[in-house]
Short mmCIF file of C-alpha atoms and ligand atoms in Angstrom, two decimals:
data_model
loop_
_atom_site.label_atom_id
_atom_site.label_comp_id
_atom_site.label_asym_id
_atom_site.label_seq_id
_atom_site.Cartn_x
_atom_site.Cartn_y
_atom_site.Cartn_z
CA MET A 14 -34.43 -30.12 26.06
CA THR A 15 -36.69 -30.09 23.04
CA ARG A 16 -34.46 -32.59 21.26
CA ARG A 17 -36.19 -35.43 19.37
CA PRO A 18 -35.54 -38.83 20.93
CA MET A 19 -32.42 -40.77 20.02
CA ARG A 20 -33.42 -44.01 18.28
CA ARG A 21 -30.64 -45.24 16.05
CA VAL A 22 -26.89 -45.03 16.68
CA LEU A 23 -24.15 -45.32 14.04
CA VAL A 24 -20.99 -46.74 15.61
CA ALA A 25 -18.02 -45.14 13.88
CA ASN A 26 -15.51 -47.76 15.03
CA ARG A 27 -14.66 -51.44 14.78
CA GLY A 28 -13.67 -54.48 16.88
CA GLU A 29 -14.35 -54.88 20.57
CA ILE A 30 -15.41 -51.31 21.30
CA ALA A 31 -17.93 -51.36 18.43
CA LEU A 32 -19.50 -54.48 19.99
CA ARG A 33 -19.32 -52.98 23.45
CA ILE A 34 -21.24 -49.87 22.28
CA MET A 35 -23.79 -51.99 20.34
CA ARG A 36 -24.47 -54.10 23.44
CA ALA A 37 -25.17 -50.89 25.46
CA CYS A 38 -27.45 -49.71 22.63
CA ARG A 39 -29.37 -52.93 22.74
CA ASP A 40 -29.78 -52.69 26.50
CA GLU A 41 -31.28 -49.20 26.00
CA GLY A 42 -33.60 -50.21 23.16
CA LEU A 43 -31.57 -48.30 20.56
CA GLU A 44 -31.04 -49.56 17.02
CA THR A 45 -27.47 -49.84 15.72
CA VAL A 46 -25.62 -49.24 12.47
CA ALA A 47 -22.18 -50.66 11.82
CA VAL A 48 -19.71 -49.20 9.32
CA TYR A 49 -16.95 -51.46 8.05
CA SER A 50 -13.92 -51.60 5.80
CA ASP A 51 -13.30 -54.47 3.41
CA ALA A 52 -11.01 -56.08 6.03
CA ASP A 53 -13.93 -56.27 8.51
CA ALA A 54 -16.75 -57.50 6.20
CA GLN A 55 -17.00 -60.75 8.18
CA ALA A 56 -16.29 -59.31 11.61
CA PRO A 57 -18.52 -60.03 14.64
CA PHE A 58 -19.34 -56.36 15.20
CA VAL A 59 -20.82 -56.09 11.70
CA ARG A 60 -23.09 -59.08 12.31
CA ALA A 61 -24.13 -57.69 15.69
CA ALA A 62 -25.58 -54.48 14.14
CA ASP A 63 -29.12 -54.01 12.89
CA GLN A 64 -27.75 -52.49 9.68
CA SER A 65 -24.30 -52.18 8.21
CA VAL A 66 -22.62 -49.99 5.58
CA ARG A 67 -19.37 -50.61 3.74
CA ILE A 68 -17.22 -47.42 3.91
CA GLY A 69 -14.13 -48.39 1.98
CA PRO A 70 -10.87 -50.34 1.65
CA PRO A 71 -8.94 -51.56 4.75
CA ALA A 72 -6.59 -48.56 5.17
CA PRO A 73 -8.05 -46.34 7.96
CA ALA A 74 -7.47 -43.15 5.86
CA GLU A 75 -9.82 -44.67 3.25
CA SER A 76 -12.47 -45.97 5.70
CA TYR A 77 -12.74 -45.35 9.44
CA LEU A 78 -11.17 -41.89 9.16
CA ARG A 79 -13.46 -40.66 6.36
CA ILE A 80 -15.73 -38.08 7.91
CA ASP A 81 -17.76 -37.62 4.71
CA ALA A 82 -18.36 -41.37 4.25
CA LEU A 83 -19.43 -41.75 7.90
CA ILE A 84 -21.89 -38.90 7.78
CA ALA A 85 -23.27 -40.17 4.47
CA ALA A 86 -23.71 -43.61 6.04
CA ALA A 87 -25.59 -42.11 9.01
CA GLN A 88 -27.90 -40.22 6.68
CA ALA A 89 -28.47 -43.22 4.40
CA THR A 90 -29.47 -45.46 7.28
CA GLY A 91 -31.57 -42.93 9.19
CA ALA A 92 -29.24 -42.88 12.18
CA ASP A 93 -29.73 -39.90 14.52
CA ALA A 94 -26.52 -40.23 16.56
CA VAL A 95 -22.89 -41.19 16.09
CA HIS A 96 -20.67 -42.88 18.69
CA PRO A 97 -16.93 -42.54 17.85
CA GLY A 98 -15.56 -45.11 20.32
CA TYR A 99 -11.82 -44.60 20.98
CA GLY A 100 -8.95 -43.99 18.52
CA PHE A 101 -9.81 -43.13 14.94
CA LEU A 102 -11.94 -39.91 14.87
CA SER A 103 -12.91 -39.95 18.56
CA GLU A 104 -10.85 -36.84 19.51
CA ARG A 105 -11.06 -34.84 16.32
CA ALA A 106 -12.99 -31.69 17.02
CA ALA A 107 -13.70 -31.38 13.25
CA PHE A 108 -15.54 -34.76 13.35
CA ALA A 109 -17.63 -33.76 16.42
CA GLN A 110 -18.49 -30.51 14.63
CA ALA A 111 -19.30 -32.19 11.27
CA VAL A 112 -21.64 -34.72 13.00
CA THR A 113 -23.44 -31.88 14.86
CA ASP A 114 -23.59 -29.70 11.71
CA ALA A 115 -25.26 -32.59 9.90
CA GLY A 116 -28.07 -32.48 12.48
CA LEU A 117 -26.89 -35.59 14.24
CA ILE A 118 -26.04 -36.18 17.95
CA PHE A 119 -22.30 -36.66 18.70
CA ILE A 120 -22.00 -39.08 21.58
CA GLY A 121 -19.12 -37.32 23.22
CA PRO A 122 -18.17 -33.82 24.45
CA PRO A 123 -18.76 -30.54 22.58
CA ALA A 124 -16.17 -29.82 19.91
CA SER A 125 -15.10 -26.82 21.98
CA ALA A 126 -14.02 -29.08 24.87
CA ILE A 127 -11.91 -31.27 22.53
CA VAL A 128 -10.22 -28.08 21.21
CA ALA A 129 -9.61 -26.71 24.69
CA MET A 130 -7.81 -29.89 25.79
CA GLY A 131 -6.04 -30.48 22.44
CA ASP A 132 -3.37 -27.82 22.75
CA LYS A 133 -1.23 -28.73 25.78
CA THR A 134 0.00 -25.26 26.70
CA SER A 135 -3.51 -23.70 26.52
CA ALA A 136 -4.82 -26.69 28.51
CA ARG A 137 -2.15 -26.03 31.13
CA ARG A 138 -3.21 -22.38 31.40
CA LEU A 139 -6.86 -23.34 31.69
CA MET A 140 -6.15 -25.96 34.30
CA ALA A 141 -3.94 -23.66 36.42
CA ALA A 142 -6.72 -21.09 36.32
CA ALA A 143 -9.23 -23.69 37.45
CA GLY A 144 -7.02 -24.67 40.43
CA VAL A 145 -5.97 -28.01 38.95
CA PRO A 146 -2.34 -28.82 39.90
CA ILE A 147 -0.06 -28.87 36.80
CA VAL A 148 3.60 -29.87 36.58
CA PRO A 149 5.85 -26.84 37.19
CA GLY A 150 7.05 -25.41 33.87
CA SER A 151 6.06 -23.04 31.09
CA THR A 152 2.48 -22.39 30.04
CA LYS A 153 3.42 -20.94 26.67
CA ALA A 154 5.35 -22.33 23.68
CA LEU A 155 9.09 -21.45 23.93
CA THR A 156 10.86 -20.17 20.86
CA ASP A 157 13.93 -18.50 22.39
CA PRO A 158 16.56 -20.93 23.86
CA ASP A 159 17.67 -18.28 26.37
CA GLU A 160 14.17 -17.95 27.67
CA ALA A 161 13.92 -21.78 27.84
CA ALA A 162 17.19 -21.87 29.85
CA LYS A 163 15.74 -19.35 32.33
CA VAL A 164 12.57 -21.44 32.84
CA ALA A 165 14.70 -24.57 33.24
CA THR A 166 16.95 -22.99 35.84
CA LYS A 167 13.86 -21.73 37.72
CA ILE A 168 12.08 -25.14 37.88
CA GLY A 169 15.32 -27.09 38.27
CA TYR A 170 16.84 -29.94 36.25
CA PRO A 171 15.98 -32.52 35.00
CA VAL A 172 13.37 -30.96 32.72
CA LEU A 173 11.22 -32.39 29.94
CA VAL A 174 10.79 -30.77 26.53
CA LYS A 175 7.27 -31.47 25.27
CA ALA A 176 5.31 -30.80 22.07
CA ALA A 177 2.44 -28.35 22.56
CA ALA A 178 0.37 -30.25 20.00
CA GLY A 179 1.52 -33.58 21.40
CA GLY A 180 0.27 -36.23 23.69
CA GLY A 181 1.17 -39.90 23.77
CA GLY A 182 4.82 -39.11 24.30
CA LYS A 183 5.88 -38.03 20.76
CA GLY A 184 8.40 -35.24 20.63
CA MET A 185 9.43 -35.56 24.32
CA ARG A 186 13.04 -35.11 25.41
CA ILE A 187 14.49 -35.47 28.88
CA VAL A 188 17.15 -32.84 29.67
CA ARG A 189 19.44 -33.43 32.63
CA THR A 190 21.97 -30.61 32.26
CA PRO A 191 21.88 -27.05 30.89
CA ALA A 192 24.32 -28.04 28.14
CA GLU A 193 21.84 -30.50 26.61
CA LEU A 194 18.94 -28.03 26.47
CA PRO A 195 19.51 -26.24 23.08
CA GLY A 196 19.92 -29.54 21.20
CA ALA A 197 16.84 -31.04 22.87
CA LEU A 198 14.72 -28.03 21.96
CA THR A 199 15.77 -28.38 18.35
CA THR A 200 15.17 -32.11 18.02
CA ALA A 201 11.91 -32.12 19.95
CA SER A 202 10.62 -29.25 17.83
CA SER A 203 11.46 -30.91 14.47
CA GLU A 204 9.93 -34.15 15.69
CA ALA A 205 6.81 -32.31 16.78
CA LEU A 206 6.63 -30.58 13.37
CA LYS A 207 6.89 -33.91 11.62
CA SER A 208 4.34 -35.67 13.83
CA PHE A 209 1.75 -32.93 14.42
CA GLY A 210 2.44 -30.27 11.78
CA ASP A 211 3.23 -27.89 14.69
CA GLY A 212 6.79 -27.48 16.06
CA SER A 213 5.79 -25.59 19.24
CA VAL A 214 7.46 -26.97 22.36
CA TYR A 215 7.37 -26.10 26.07
CA LEU A 216 9.10 -27.22 29.30
CA GLU A 217 8.04 -29.14 32.37
CA LYS A 218 9.90 -30.34 35.44
CA TYR A 219 10.73 -34.04 34.80
CA ILE A 220 8.94 -36.18 37.45
CA GLU A 221 11.10 -39.27 38.21
CA LEU A 222 9.43 -42.68 38.54
CA PRO A 223 5.77 -41.52 38.89
CA ARG A 224 2.71 -43.67 38.60
CA HIS A 225 0.17 -43.00 35.84
CA VAL A 226 -3.13 -42.53 37.61
CA GLU A 227 -6.21 -41.32 35.76
CA ILE A 228 -9.62 -40.15 36.97
CA GLN A 229 -12.84 -41.04 35.20
CA ILE A 230 -15.42 -38.26 35.04
CA LEU A 231 -19.05 -38.03 33.88
CA ALA A 232 -20.89 -34.84 33.16
CA ASP A 233 -24.52 -34.24 32.25
CA GLN A 234 -26.42 -30.95 31.88
CA VAL A 235 -26.51 -30.50 35.65
CA ARG A 236 -23.73 -32.44 37.37
CA THR A 237 -20.02 -33.25 36.88
CA ILE A 238 -18.85 -36.14 38.99
CA HIS A 239 -15.81 -38.43 39.26
CA VAL A 240 -15.91 -42.19 39.20
CA GLY A 241 -12.55 -42.86 40.92
CA GLU A 242 -9.19 -43.70 39.59
CA ARG A 243 -7.48 -46.24 37.35
CA GLU A 244 -3.84 -47.22 37.85
CA CYS A 245 -2.27 -47.45 34.38
CA SER A 246 1.46 -47.63 35.09
CA ILE A 247 2.03 -51.02 33.39
CA GLN A 248 2.81 -49.81 29.93
CA ARG A 249 5.42 -50.21 27.25
CA ARG A 250 6.26 -47.43 24.81
CA HIS A 251 3.09 -45.55 25.80
CA GLN A 252 0.94 -48.67 25.13
CA LYS A 253 -0.90 -49.65 28.22
CA LEU A 254 -0.92 -53.44 28.89
CA VAL A 255 -2.55 -53.82 32.32
CA GLU A 256 -4.84 -51.42 34.18
CA GLU A 257 -6.55 -51.69 37.52
CA ALA A 258 -9.03 -49.94 39.78
CA PRO A 259 -8.58 -48.73 42.40
CA SER A 260 -4.84 -47.94 42.78
CA VAL A 261 -2.81 -49.25 45.73
CA ALA A 262 -1.30 -45.75 45.89
CA VAL A 263 -4.56 -43.84 46.28
CA SER A 264 -6.21 -43.47 49.65
CA ALA A 265 -9.83 -42.42 50.04
CA GLU A 266 -8.56 -38.92 50.94
CA LEU A 267 -6.27 -38.67 47.87
CA ARG A 268 -9.13 -40.01 45.67
CA GLU A 269 -11.29 -37.16 46.75
CA ARG A 270 -8.62 -34.57 46.08
CA MET A 271 -7.69 -36.02 42.63
CA GLY A 272 -11.43 -36.45 41.89
CA ALA A 273 -12.15 -32.85 42.75
CA ALA A 274 -9.27 -31.72 40.49
CA ALA A 275 -10.64 -33.82 37.58
CA VAL A 276 -14.13 -32.45 38.10
CA ALA A 277 -12.74 -28.89 38.10
CA ALA A 278 -10.95 -29.70 34.84
CA GLY A 279 -14.18 -30.95 33.27
CA VAL A 280 -16.20 -27.89 34.46
CA ALA A 281 -13.50 -25.53 33.14
CA VAL A 282 -13.98 -26.76 29.53
CA GLY A 283 -17.74 -27.31 29.62
CA TYR A 284 -17.35 -31.10 29.41
CA ARG A 285 -20.28 -33.47 28.74
CA GLY A 286 -20.36 -37.21 28.75
CA ALA A 287 -17.50 -39.53 29.79
CA GLY A 288 -13.90 -38.22 29.96
CA THR A 289 -10.65 -38.97 31.69
CA CYS A 290 -8.09 -36.75 33.35
CA GLU A 291 -4.60 -38.21 33.31
CA PHE A 292 -2.31 -37.44 36.25
CA LEU A 293 1.25 -38.22 37.22
CA LEU A 294 1.34 -39.40 40.84
CA ALA A 295 4.79 -38.77 42.26
CA ALA A 296 6.32 -40.99 44.88
CA SER A 297 6.00 -37.98 47.25
CA GLY A 298 2.18 -38.25 46.95
CA GLU A 299 1.91 -35.07 44.88
CA PHE A 300 -0.14 -35.30 41.72
CA TYR A 301 -0.04 -33.28 38.51
CA PHE A 302 -2.52 -32.92 35.64
CA LEU A 303 -1.03 -34.23 32.36
CA GLU A 304 -3.86 -34.20 29.80
CA MET A 305 -7.51 -34.98 29.33
CA ASN A 306 -8.75 -37.75 27.09
CA THR A 307 -12.11 -36.63 25.65
CA ARG A 308 -13.43 -40.11 24.80
CA ILE A 309 -14.37 -43.46 26.32
CA GLN A 310 -11.19 -45.29 27.02
CA VAL A 311 -10.00 -48.87 26.35
CA GLU A 312 -9.71 -49.50 30.12
CA HIS A 313 -13.15 -48.20 31.11
CA PRO A 314 -14.33 -51.66 32.24
CA VAL A 315 -12.24 -51.75 35.46
CA THR A 316 -14.08 -48.61 36.61
CA GLU A 317 -17.45 -50.18 35.63
CA GLU A 318 -16.65 -53.28 37.65
CA VAL A 319 -15.63 -51.59 40.92
CA TYR A 320 -18.29 -48.84 40.80
CA GLY A 321 -21.13 -50.88 39.28
CA VAL A 322 -21.78 -48.27 36.60
CA ASP A 323 -22.20 -48.80 32.83
CA LEU A 324 -20.18 -45.91 31.40
CA VAL A 325 -21.32 -46.42 27.80
CA ARG A 326 -24.96 -46.44 28.91
CA GLU A 327 -24.34 -43.16 30.72
CA GLN A 328 -22.78 -41.74 27.55
CA LEU A 329 -25.94 -42.70 25.60
CA ARG A 330 -28.23 -41.18 28.27
CA ILE A 331 -26.27 -37.94 28.48
CA ALA A 332 -26.08 -37.54 24.69
CA SER A 333 -29.85 -38.01 24.42
CA GLY A 334 -30.41 -35.21 26.98
CA LEU A 335 -31.26 -37.45 29.93
CA PRO A 336 -29.57 -37.10 33.34
CA MET A 337 -26.93 -39.68 34.28
CA SER A 338 -28.49 -42.55 36.25
CA ILE A 339 -25.96 -42.38 39.07
CA PRO A 340 -27.43 -41.40 42.46
CA GLU A 341 -26.10 -38.29 44.20
CA GLY A 342 -23.71 -38.77 47.07
CA PRO A 343 -20.28 -40.37 47.36
CA LEU A 344 -19.43 -43.34 45.22
CA VAL A 345 -17.49 -46.17 46.92
CA PRO A 346 -15.32 -48.66 45.07
CA ARG A 347 -16.33 -52.31 45.69
CA GLY A 348 -13.46 -54.75 45.51
CA TRP A 349 -10.74 -54.69 42.86
CA ALA A 350 -10.67 -55.05 39.07
CA ILE A 351 -7.76 -55.74 36.74
CA GLU A 352 -7.69 -55.66 32.94
CA CYS A 353 -5.14 -57.42 30.72
CA ARG A 354 -4.97 -56.31 27.10
CA ILE A 355 -4.55 -59.43 24.97
CA THR A 356 -2.64 -58.43 21.84
CA SER A 357 -1.31 -60.35 18.84
CA GLU A 358 2.26 -59.19 19.61
CA ASP A 359 4.84 -61.92 19.24
CA PRO A 360 7.33 -62.16 22.15
CA ALA A 361 9.54 -64.34 19.97
CA ASN A 362 9.70 -61.64 17.31
CA GLY A 363 10.58 -58.43 19.17
CA LEU A 364 6.88 -57.97 20.10
CA LEU A 365 5.99 -57.11 16.51
CA PRO A 366 2.28 -57.57 15.63
CA SER A 367 1.65 -61.02 14.15
CA ALA A 368 -1.04 -61.42 11.56
CA GLY A 369 -2.89 -64.60 10.56
CA VAL A 370 -6.06 -66.56 11.19
CA ILE A 371 -7.18 -67.28 14.77
CA GLN A 372 -7.69 -70.96 14.11
CA TRP A 373 -9.02 -71.64 17.57
CA LEU A 374 -9.98 -69.43 20.50
CA ARG A 375 -11.06 -70.51 23.92
CA ALA A 376 -12.32 -67.47 25.89
CA PRO A 377 -12.14 -67.71 29.74
CA ALA A 378 -15.34 -67.54 31.76
CA GLY A 379 -16.62 -68.15 35.26
CA PRO A 380 -17.02 -66.04 38.40
CA GLY A 381 -15.43 -62.60 38.29
CA ILE A 382 -14.47 -62.77 34.64
CA ARG A 383 -15.48 -60.42 31.80
CA TRP A 384 -14.28 -60.96 28.27
CA GLU A 385 -14.49 -58.01 25.79
CA SER A 386 -13.36 -59.09 22.35
CA GLY A 387 -13.95 -58.30 18.69
CA VAL A 388 -12.65 -61.62 17.37
CA GLU A 389 -13.67 -65.28 17.40
CA SER A 390 -12.37 -68.65 16.09
CA GLY A 391 -11.79 -68.19 12.35
CA SER A 392 -11.16 -64.40 12.54
CA GLU A 393 -8.40 -63.07 10.34
CA GLY A 394 -5.92 -60.65 11.86
CA THR A 395 -4.85 -57.73 9.71
CA LEU A 396 -1.95 -55.31 10.24
CA TYR A 397 -4.12 -52.32 9.29
CA TYR A 398 -5.51 -51.80 12.82
CA ASP A 399 -4.12 -52.03 16.33
CA SER A 400 -3.12 -55.43 17.57
CA MET A 401 -5.53 -55.77 20.49
CA LEU A 402 -7.51 -59.00 20.21
CA ALA A 403 -9.39 -58.74 23.45
CA LYS A 404 -9.59 -57.35 26.97
CA LEU A 405 -9.76 -59.77 29.88
CA ILE A 406 -11.17 -58.25 33.05
CA ALA A 407 -11.16 -59.84 36.53
CA HIS A 408 -13.22 -58.52 39.47
CA ALA A 409 -12.95 -59.83 43.01
CA PRO A 410 -13.34 -58.60 46.61
CA ASP A 411 -9.68 -57.54 46.94
CA ARG A 412 -6.53 -57.16 44.83
CA ALA A 413 -4.98 -60.51 45.75
CA ARG A 414 -8.13 -62.34 44.78
CA ALA A 415 -8.49 -60.36 41.57
CA ILE A 416 -4.98 -61.43 40.66
CA ALA A 417 -5.83 -65.08 41.44
CA VAL A 418 -9.02 -64.88 39.31
CA MET A 419 -7.02 -63.34 36.47
CA GLN A 420 -4.40 -66.10 36.72
CA ARG A 421 -7.13 -68.74 36.52
CA ALA A 422 -8.63 -67.00 33.44
CA LEU A 423 -5.20 -66.74 31.79
CA GLN A 424 -4.80 -70.49 32.26
CA GLU A 425 -8.16 -71.12 30.57
CA LEU A 426 -7.43 -68.72 27.70
CA MET A 427 -6.16 -70.36 24.53
CA VAL A 428 -5.39 -68.69 21.23
CA VAL A 429 -4.14 -70.87 18.41
CA GLY A 430 -2.92 -69.50 15.09
CA VAL A 431 -1.45 -66.14 16.08
CA ALA A 432 1.23 -65.41 18.68
CA THR A 433 -0.04 -63.39 21.59
CA ASN A 434 1.20 -61.62 24.72
CA VAL A 435 -0.62 -64.09 27.00
CA PRO A 436 2.73 -65.54 28.29
CA PHE A 437 3.74 -62.00 29.35
CA HIS A 438 0.50 -61.52 31.35
CA ARG A 439 1.01 -64.94 33.05
CA LYS A 440 4.51 -63.87 34.13
CA LEU A 441 3.51 -60.41 35.24
CA LEU A 442 0.63 -61.63 37.40
CA ALA A 443 2.97 -64.11 39.12
CA ASP A 444 5.64 -61.48 39.76
CA PRO A 445 6.22 -60.54 43.47
CA ASP A 446 6.80 -56.84 42.77
CA PHE A 447 3.55 -56.61 40.73
CA GLN A 448 1.73 -58.60 43.42
CA ARG A 449 2.88 -56.06 46.05
CA GLY A 450 1.67 -53.24 43.73
CA ASP A 451 5.22 -51.93 43.65
CA ILE A 452 4.98 -50.36 40.12
CA ASP A 453 5.60 -47.10 38.32
CA ILE A 454 5.62 -46.08 34.66
CA GLN A 455 9.16 -47.49 34.09
CA PHE A 456 8.36 -50.90 35.68
CA LEU A 457 8.47 -52.81 32.39
CA GLU A 458 11.61 -51.09 31.18
CA ARG A 459 13.37 -52.47 34.22
CA ARG A 460 11.91 -55.99 33.64
CA PRO A 461 12.89 -57.32 30.15
CA ASP A 462 12.62 -60.75 31.74
CA LEU A 463 8.80 -60.39 31.74
CA MET A 464 8.71 -59.31 28.10
CA ALA A 465 11.07 -61.91 26.69
CA ALA A 466 9.79 -65.16 25.09
CA SER A 467 10.87 -68.23 27.07
CA ASP A 468 11.19 -71.91 26.11
CA ASP A 469 8.29 -72.53 28.51
CA ASP A 470 6.02 -70.35 26.40
CA ALA A 471 6.95 -72.29 23.26
CA ALA A 472 6.32 -75.64 24.85
CA ILE A 473 2.94 -74.61 26.27
CA GLU A 474 2.00 -73.22 22.80
CA ARG A 475 2.92 -76.48 21.05
CA ILE A 476 0.90 -78.52 23.52
CA ALA A 477 -2.03 -76.13 23.16
CA ILE A 478 -1.99 -76.55 19.41
CA ALA A 479 -1.85 -80.33 19.71
CA ALA A 480 -4.75 -80.31 22.15
CA ALA A 481 -6.79 -78.07 19.84
CA LEU A 482 -6.11 -80.29 16.83
CA LEU A 483 -7.05 -83.34 18.93
CA ALA A 484 -10.30 -81.71 20.06
CA GLU A 485 -11.17 -80.96 16.47
CA ASP A 486 -10.27 -84.56 15.50
CA GLN A 487 -12.59 -85.92 18.23
CA ARG A 488 -15.47 -83.83 17.09
CA ILE A 489 -15.01 -85.22 13.52
CA SER A 490 -14.77 -88.81 14.80
CA ARG A 491 -17.97 -88.40 16.83
CA ARG A 492 -19.79 -87.01 13.81
CA VAL A 493 -18.85 -89.84 11.48
CA SER A 494 -18.83 -92.35 14.37
CA ALA A 495 -16.16 -94.48 12.75
CA PRO A 496 -15.39 -97.23 15.28
CA ALA A 497 -11.62 -97.43 14.60
CA GLY A 498 -11.12 -93.69 14.52
CA ALA A 499 -13.12 -93.16 17.69
CA ALA A 500 -11.08 -95.77 19.53
CA ASN A 501 -7.80 -94.13 18.38
CA ALA A 502 -9.00 -90.66 19.36
CA GLY A 503 -9.99 -91.92 22.78
CA ALA A 504 -6.64 -93.49 23.45
CA SER A 505 -4.60 -90.48 22.32
CA ALA A 506 -6.93 -88.12 24.20
CA SER A 507 -5.95 -89.53 27.47
CA ALA A 508 -2.27 -89.37 26.63
CA TRP A 509 -2.56 -85.71 25.58
CA THR A 510 -4.75 -84.85 28.51
CA GLN A 511 -2.09 -86.29 30.86
CA LEU A 512 0.64 -84.34 29.13
CA ALA A 513 -1.40 -81.13 29.23
CA ARG A 514 -2.13 -81.65 32.91
CA ARG A 515 1.52 -82.21 33.67
CA ASP A 516 2.32 -78.92 31.99
CA GLY A 517 -0.29 -77.11 34.03
CA LEU A 518 -2.43 -76.59 30.98
CA ARG A 519 -5.56 -78.54 31.94
C1 MV4 B 19 5.80 -36.60 31.90
C2 MV4 B 19 6.64 -37.51 32.53
C3 MV4 B 19 7.48 -37.09 33.55
N1 MV4 B 19 7.49 -35.80 33.90
N2 MV4 B 19 5.88 -35.29 32.26
C4 MV4 B 19 4.16 -39.41 28.40
C5 MV4 B 19 3.01 -39.27 27.52
C6 MV4 B 19 2.34 -38.00 27.90
N3 MV4 B 19 0.97 -38.27 28.14
C7 MV4 B 19 3.06 -37.44 29.11
N4 MV4 B 19 4.07 -38.41 29.42
C8 MV4 B 19 4.93 -38.19 30.42
N5 MV4 B 19 5.00 -36.87 30.89
C9 MV4 B 19 6.69 -34.93 33.26
N6 MV4 B 19 6.75 -33.64 33.59
C10 MV4 B 19 6.59 -38.86 32.08
C11 MV4 B 19 5.74 -39.17 31.04
C12 MV4 B 19 5.68 -40.60 30.67
C13 MV4 B 19 4.54 -41.33 30.87
C14 MV4 B 19 3.38 -40.84 31.36
C15 MV4 B 19 2.26 -41.62 31.49
C16 MV4 B 19 2.29 -42.98 31.15
C17 MV4 B 19 3.41 -43.48 30.63
C18 MV4 B 19 4.58 -42.69 30.47
C19 MV4 B 19 5.71 -43.25 29.93
C20 MV4 B 19 6.85 -42.53 29.76
C21 MV4 B 19 6.80 -41.13 30.16
#
């Protein structure tokens, strides 16, 4: 390693993950550069950086997705490395390559590893050759319906038609009988062409009611290791809402087998840094490789909490040519961690993103709580980016206590000004099926009751707003110390406090 030292990192992202990366940089003595669109000029992550560069208007295509503008910003600020975060350009091989070609360090895997995992049929061939279990099906794109019918008969119905260029569930079709197959091939292919510019499709056996379990890996120049699993079955329309580590469905023995498969997957593509192998875990206990995410993931904190590792710090070390700081030998999960994604999705409006100003935010705190957010009181929500406001992570000695800690934190949490999915999280955490860990990827589809807005939510929200206004009023009264105003505020405070207590609001 004759590489010059890494000193200054440009963070090619926004929001909570930009802040998370900058905090890790600070811990390591690295300087930081933020890039921002006009929508983010006042955002906390911009203020947190040592330097910042405006890259364009709010639309991602004109700002966070502009490879040329990002590389120009890195060069103008003297950055020597680029961290892509998640989303945006994080899994574009062309970006990794452009960063490297500009003489900068890409804090992520080699572009070749991104390419190898990008095409699903070639990834399936590579994985099968590396001994990683894949779902039975074809390992080549299918163009001939007769050939597809033969494959389907061989693996048995139901089957799933998938896009070769896909991921995230676009262009998928479940086929339960031979008669439906030709139509499904046609519609899946045209959807794939529209979404990915590539109409290639292939077949897999459809796995009924699996769990979504993923394995975190880390690879430096010498070692590739796994850092256990995350259970990610609580999702809606391919958007994860709650993740946990470990999984109730994974024994120490299964963890080692899934971990070994994920490590083999990483080794097969020459992986470096932090990556994740997604698996379907069937009710039978069999597991199958789905795809590999070649980036840091939203839900990385649950792994960090139970394994006591800082995954972003390890990314920085590995990118700068240092070995990972994790001692050799088996890693053991300590306790249980759960993450709730707090989004500005309005349950009273079909869970559509709600924009507006966060007039008031009270973040939870206390033992076992971690709050990862890119917003604060006064932040303005935009509809240009994803609707996640924050991640709330609870860590405790066991799952039941992690749920209790999360419930306490969800009681403390208050967001005024934009509707959020906090009422959903409160209902989910109190649900007996969830508490038993009795979940699979279709759990939320079966439970519209958890997703629906209730009158209770509305009442709690109104009281919260009243309490927030009152708190503000009290602050003003204290500042001006008007005797009459102060007396009034005192009297109504006790009435509101009583009402809030009665409604379990505190
Ligand atoms: C599957 C499957 C069942 N059987 N493959 C969805 C997105 C993509 N990553 C793969 N996906 C699935 N592939 C077979 N053979 C079910 C899903 C699936 C899913 C997987 C993980 C998390 C959430 C999901 C929601 C619906 C379907």
